[in-house]
Short mmCIF file of C-alpha atoms and ligand atoms in Angstrom, two decimals:
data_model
loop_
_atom_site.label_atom_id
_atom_site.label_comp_id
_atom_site.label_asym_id
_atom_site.label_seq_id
_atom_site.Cartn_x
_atom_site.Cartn_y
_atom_site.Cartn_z
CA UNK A 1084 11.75 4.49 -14.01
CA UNK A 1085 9.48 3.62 -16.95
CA UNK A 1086 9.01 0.07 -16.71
CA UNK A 1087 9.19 -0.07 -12.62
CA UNK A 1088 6.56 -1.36 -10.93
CA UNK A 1089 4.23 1.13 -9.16
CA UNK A 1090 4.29 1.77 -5.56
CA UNK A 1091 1.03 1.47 -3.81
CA UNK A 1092 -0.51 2.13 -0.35
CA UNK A 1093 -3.60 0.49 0.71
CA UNK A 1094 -5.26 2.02 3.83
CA UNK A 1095 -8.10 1.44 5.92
CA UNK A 1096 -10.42 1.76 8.70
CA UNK A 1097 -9.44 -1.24 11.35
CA UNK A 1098 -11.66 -4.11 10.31
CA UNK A 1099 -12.44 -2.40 6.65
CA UNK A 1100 -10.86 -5.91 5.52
CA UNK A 1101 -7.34 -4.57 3.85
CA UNK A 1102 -5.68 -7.74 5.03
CA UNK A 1103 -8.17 -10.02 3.33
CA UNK A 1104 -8.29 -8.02 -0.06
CA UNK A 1105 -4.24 -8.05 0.24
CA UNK A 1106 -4.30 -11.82 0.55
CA UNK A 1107 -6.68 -12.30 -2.29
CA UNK A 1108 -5.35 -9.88 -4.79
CA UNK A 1109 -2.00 -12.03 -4.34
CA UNK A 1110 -3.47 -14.83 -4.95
CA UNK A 1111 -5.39 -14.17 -7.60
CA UNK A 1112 -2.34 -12.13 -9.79
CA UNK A 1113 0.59 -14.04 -8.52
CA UNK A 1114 3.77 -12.14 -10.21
CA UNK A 1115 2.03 -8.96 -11.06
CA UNK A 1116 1.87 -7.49 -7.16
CA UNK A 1117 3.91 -8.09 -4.26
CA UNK A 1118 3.37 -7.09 -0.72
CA UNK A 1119 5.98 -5.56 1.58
CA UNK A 1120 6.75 -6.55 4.48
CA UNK A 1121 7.29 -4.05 7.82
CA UNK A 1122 9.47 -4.24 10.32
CA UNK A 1123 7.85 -3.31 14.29
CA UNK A 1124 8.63 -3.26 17.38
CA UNK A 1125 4.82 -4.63 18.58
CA UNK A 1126 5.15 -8.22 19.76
CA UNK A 1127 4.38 -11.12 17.54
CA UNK A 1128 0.32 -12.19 17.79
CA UNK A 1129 -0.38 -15.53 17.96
CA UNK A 1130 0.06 -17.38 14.68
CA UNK A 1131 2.53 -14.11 13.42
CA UNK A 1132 5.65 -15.51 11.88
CA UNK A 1133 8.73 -13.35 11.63
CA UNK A 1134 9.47 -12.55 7.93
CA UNK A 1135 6.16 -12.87 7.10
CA UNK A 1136 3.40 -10.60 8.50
CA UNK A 1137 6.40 -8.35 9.95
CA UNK A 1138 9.99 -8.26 11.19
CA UNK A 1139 9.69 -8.51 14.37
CA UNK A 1140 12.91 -5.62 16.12
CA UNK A 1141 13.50 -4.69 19.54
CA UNK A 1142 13.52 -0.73 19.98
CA UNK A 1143 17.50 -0.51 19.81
CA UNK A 1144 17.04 -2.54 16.16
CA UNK A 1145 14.24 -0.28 14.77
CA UNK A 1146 16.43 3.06 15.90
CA UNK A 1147 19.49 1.69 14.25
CA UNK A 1148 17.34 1.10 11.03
CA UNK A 1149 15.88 4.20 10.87
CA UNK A 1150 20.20 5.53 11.54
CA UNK A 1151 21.26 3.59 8.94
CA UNK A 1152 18.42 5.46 6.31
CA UNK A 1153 16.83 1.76 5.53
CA UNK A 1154 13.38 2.82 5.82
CA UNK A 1155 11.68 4.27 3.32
CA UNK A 1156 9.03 6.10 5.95
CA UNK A 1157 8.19 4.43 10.01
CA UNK A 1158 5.82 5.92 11.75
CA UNK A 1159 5.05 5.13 15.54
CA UNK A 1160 1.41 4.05 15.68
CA UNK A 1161 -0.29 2.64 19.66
CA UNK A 1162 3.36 3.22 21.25
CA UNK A 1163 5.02 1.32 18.64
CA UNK A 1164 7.55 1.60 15.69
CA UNK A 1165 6.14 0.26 12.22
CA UNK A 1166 8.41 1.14 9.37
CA UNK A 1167 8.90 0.02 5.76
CA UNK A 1168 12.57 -1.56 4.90
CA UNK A 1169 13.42 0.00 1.94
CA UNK A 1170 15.46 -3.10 0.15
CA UNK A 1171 12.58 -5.53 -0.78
CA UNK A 1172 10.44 -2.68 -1.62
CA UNK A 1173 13.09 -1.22 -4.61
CA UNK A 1174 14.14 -4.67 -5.51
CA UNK A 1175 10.34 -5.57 -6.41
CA UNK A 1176 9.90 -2.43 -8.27
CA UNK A 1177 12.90 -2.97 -10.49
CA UNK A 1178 11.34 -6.33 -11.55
CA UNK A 1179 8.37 -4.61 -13.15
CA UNK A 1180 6.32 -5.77 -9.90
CA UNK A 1181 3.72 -3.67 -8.68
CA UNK A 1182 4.11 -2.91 -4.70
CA UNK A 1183 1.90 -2.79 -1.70
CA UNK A 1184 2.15 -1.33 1.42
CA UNK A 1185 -0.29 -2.23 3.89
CA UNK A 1186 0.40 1.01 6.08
CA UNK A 1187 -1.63 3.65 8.12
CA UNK A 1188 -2.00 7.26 7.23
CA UNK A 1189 0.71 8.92 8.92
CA UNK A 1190 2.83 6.68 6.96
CA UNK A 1191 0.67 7.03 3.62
CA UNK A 1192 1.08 10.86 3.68
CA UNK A 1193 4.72 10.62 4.30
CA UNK A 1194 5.17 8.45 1.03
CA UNK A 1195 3.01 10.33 -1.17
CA UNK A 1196 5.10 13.65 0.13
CA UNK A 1197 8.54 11.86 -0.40
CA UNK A 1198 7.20 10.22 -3.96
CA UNK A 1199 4.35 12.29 -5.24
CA UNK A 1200 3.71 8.90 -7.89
CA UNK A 1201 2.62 6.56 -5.58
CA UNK A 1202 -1.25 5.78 -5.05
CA UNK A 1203 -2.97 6.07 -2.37
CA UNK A 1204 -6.15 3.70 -2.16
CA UNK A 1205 -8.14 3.92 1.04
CA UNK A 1206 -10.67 0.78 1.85
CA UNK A 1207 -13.86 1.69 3.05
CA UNK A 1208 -16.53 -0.72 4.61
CA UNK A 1209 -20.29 -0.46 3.08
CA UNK A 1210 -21.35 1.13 6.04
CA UNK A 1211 -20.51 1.83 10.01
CA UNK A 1212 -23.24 -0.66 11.68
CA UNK A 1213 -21.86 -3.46 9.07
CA UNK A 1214 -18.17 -2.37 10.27
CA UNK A 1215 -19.08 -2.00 13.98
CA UNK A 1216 -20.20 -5.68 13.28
CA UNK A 1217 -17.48 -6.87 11.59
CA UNK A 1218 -15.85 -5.94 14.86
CA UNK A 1219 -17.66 -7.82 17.18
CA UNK A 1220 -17.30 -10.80 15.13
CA UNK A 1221 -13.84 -10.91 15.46
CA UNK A 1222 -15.47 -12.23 19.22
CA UNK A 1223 -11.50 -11.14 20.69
CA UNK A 1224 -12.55 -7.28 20.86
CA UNK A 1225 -14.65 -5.87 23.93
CA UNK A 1226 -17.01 -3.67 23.28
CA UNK A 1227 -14.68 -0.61 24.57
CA UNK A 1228 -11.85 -1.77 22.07
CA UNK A 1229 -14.25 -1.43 19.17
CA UNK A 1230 -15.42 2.08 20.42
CA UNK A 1231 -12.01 3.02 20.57
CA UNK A 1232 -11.67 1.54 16.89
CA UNK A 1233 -14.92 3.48 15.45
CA UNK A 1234 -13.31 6.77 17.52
CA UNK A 1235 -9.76 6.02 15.66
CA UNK A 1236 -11.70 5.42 12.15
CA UNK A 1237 -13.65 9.23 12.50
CA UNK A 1238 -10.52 10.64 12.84
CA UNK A 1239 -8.66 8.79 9.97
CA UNK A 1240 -11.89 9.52 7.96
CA UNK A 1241 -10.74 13.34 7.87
CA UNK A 1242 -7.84 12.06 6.15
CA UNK A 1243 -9.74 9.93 3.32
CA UNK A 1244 -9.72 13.08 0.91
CA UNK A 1245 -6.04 12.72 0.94
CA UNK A 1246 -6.34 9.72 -1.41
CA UNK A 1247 -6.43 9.01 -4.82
CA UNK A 1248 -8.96 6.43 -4.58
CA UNK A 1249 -11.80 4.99 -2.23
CA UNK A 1250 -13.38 1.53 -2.67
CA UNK A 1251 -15.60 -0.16 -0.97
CA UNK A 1252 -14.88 -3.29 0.44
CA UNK A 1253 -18.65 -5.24 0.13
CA UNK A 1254 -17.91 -8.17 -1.90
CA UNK A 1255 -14.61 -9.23 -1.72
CA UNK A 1256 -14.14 -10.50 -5.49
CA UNK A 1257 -15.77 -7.07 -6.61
CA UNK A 1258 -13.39 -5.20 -4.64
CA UNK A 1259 -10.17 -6.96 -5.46
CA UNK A 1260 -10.96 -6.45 -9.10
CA UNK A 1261 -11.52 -2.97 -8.40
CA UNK A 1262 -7.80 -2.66 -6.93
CA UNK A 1263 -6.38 -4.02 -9.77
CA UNK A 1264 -8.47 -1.74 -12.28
CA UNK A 1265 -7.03 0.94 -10.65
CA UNK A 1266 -3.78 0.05 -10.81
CA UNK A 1267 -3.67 -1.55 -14.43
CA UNK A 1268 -5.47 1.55 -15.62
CA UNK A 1269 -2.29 3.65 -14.03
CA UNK A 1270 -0.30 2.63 -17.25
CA UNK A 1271 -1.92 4.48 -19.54
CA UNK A 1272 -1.64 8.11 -17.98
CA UNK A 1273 0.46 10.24 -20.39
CA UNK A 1274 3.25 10.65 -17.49
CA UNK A 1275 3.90 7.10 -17.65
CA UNK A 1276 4.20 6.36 -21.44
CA UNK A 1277 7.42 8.32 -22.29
CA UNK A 1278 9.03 5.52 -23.84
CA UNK A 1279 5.52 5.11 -26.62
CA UNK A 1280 5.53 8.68 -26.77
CA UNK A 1281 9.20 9.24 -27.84
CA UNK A 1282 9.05 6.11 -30.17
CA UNK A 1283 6.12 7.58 -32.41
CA UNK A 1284 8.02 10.78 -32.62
CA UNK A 1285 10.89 9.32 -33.77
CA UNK A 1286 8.70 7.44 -36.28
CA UNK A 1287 6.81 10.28 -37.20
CA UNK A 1288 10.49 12.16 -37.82
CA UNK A 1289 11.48 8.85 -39.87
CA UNK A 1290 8.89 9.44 -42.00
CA UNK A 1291 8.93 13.01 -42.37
CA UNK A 1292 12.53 12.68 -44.03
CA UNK A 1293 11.33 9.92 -46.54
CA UNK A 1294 12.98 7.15 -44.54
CA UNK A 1295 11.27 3.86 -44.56
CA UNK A 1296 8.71 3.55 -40.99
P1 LIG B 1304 -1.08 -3.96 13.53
O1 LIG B 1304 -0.34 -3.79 14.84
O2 LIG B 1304 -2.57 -4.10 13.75
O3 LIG B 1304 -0.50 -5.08 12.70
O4 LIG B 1304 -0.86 -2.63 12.68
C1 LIG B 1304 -1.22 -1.39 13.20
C2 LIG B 1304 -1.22 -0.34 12.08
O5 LIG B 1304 0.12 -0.13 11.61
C3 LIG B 1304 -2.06 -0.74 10.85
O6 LIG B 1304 -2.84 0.39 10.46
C4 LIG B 1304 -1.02 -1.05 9.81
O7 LIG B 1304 -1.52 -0.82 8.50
C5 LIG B 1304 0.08 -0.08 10.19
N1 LIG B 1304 1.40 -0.47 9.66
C6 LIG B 1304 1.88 -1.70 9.43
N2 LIG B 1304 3.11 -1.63 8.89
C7 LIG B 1304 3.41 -0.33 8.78
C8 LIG B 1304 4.56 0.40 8.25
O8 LIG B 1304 5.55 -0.17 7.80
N3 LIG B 1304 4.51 1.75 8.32
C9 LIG B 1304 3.42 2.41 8.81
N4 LIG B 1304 3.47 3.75 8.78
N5 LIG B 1304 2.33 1.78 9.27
C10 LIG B 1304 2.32 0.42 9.26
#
């Protein structure tokens, strides 16, 4: 799989702002990254268009994906299916294009356990009282929604150790080119450059026997 593209999970705390960096990161890099899409069995929100933030499936739909083996991990998250088709995913990868999923941790762990190469990058905000108001100013949440969001985030923070990387989403630009450090940086671990490894030996055995390098 040398020149595949990586596979990458971006989590976060609700409101840590992974949907914004996703969207900007796209933008900024078109052709380098691509993000996949889920399938769910949530309803659409307003503004949600089928194909685009998610497939939307009825229960009897999601089981008969996860029959047919065409996730590559689901997870059931509030009392609902989310799951990763597998086809868009692999055909991306083949391409040379880097991959995102925009998943939770259940989902994240189940991955990294199933394909030990993929990184994990877990968005942090700068702190909890700028979080807690990010929150609010979403102005759709009551005040018990975002408790239950902080009480959801301490227990997904005992997870955050689990992940190759943390950044901290404070300024957007800053932390979009901190993503893509991290992933551009990925190339030049020794377990991904097999092919330049096993070209200079061949060179260095070339020259060795007096043949022309
Ligand atoms: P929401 O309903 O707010 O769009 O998503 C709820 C949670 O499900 C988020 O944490 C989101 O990242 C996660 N999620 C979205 N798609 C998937 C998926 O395909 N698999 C898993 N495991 N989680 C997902």
């Amino acid at each position: 799989m040398k020149n595949d593209g990586l596979l990458i999970v971006l989590s976060g705390f609700s409101g840590s702002g992974k949907g914004t960096v996703m969207k900007r990161l796209m933008e900024k890099y078109p052709g380098e990254y691509a993000l996949s899409v889920s399938a769910t069995t949530r309803s659409p929100r307003e503004g949600e268009r089928e194909g685009i933030e998610y497939y939307f499936k009825t229960q009897d739909e999601f089981e008969e994906m996860i029959a047919n083996d065409e996730l590559l991990e689901y997870a059931r998250y509030v009392e609902h299916y989310y799951g990763t088709p597998k086809f868009y995913v692999e055909d991306k990868r083949r391409s040379g294009i880097h991959v995102f999923l925009e998943i939770e941790i259940q989902g994240a762990l189940k991955i990294k356990e199933k394909f030990p190469d993929t990184l994990l990058i877990f968005l942090v905000p700068p702190s909890i009282p700028e979080l807690a108001g990010r929150l609010r100013g979403r102005g759709t949440e009551s005040e018990d929604v975002v408790k239950a969001r902080l009480s959801q985030a301490r227990v997904e923070s005992g997870y955050m150790d689990r992940y190759d990387y943390i950044v901290v989403n404070d300024d957007l630009e800053m932390c979009v080119e901190q993503v893509h450090d991290i992933v551009q940086v990925q190339k030049f671990q020794a377990k991904r450059s097999t092919e330049l490894i096993s070209r200079l030996q061949h060179q260095l055995d070339d020259f060795l026997k007096g043949e022309n390098v």
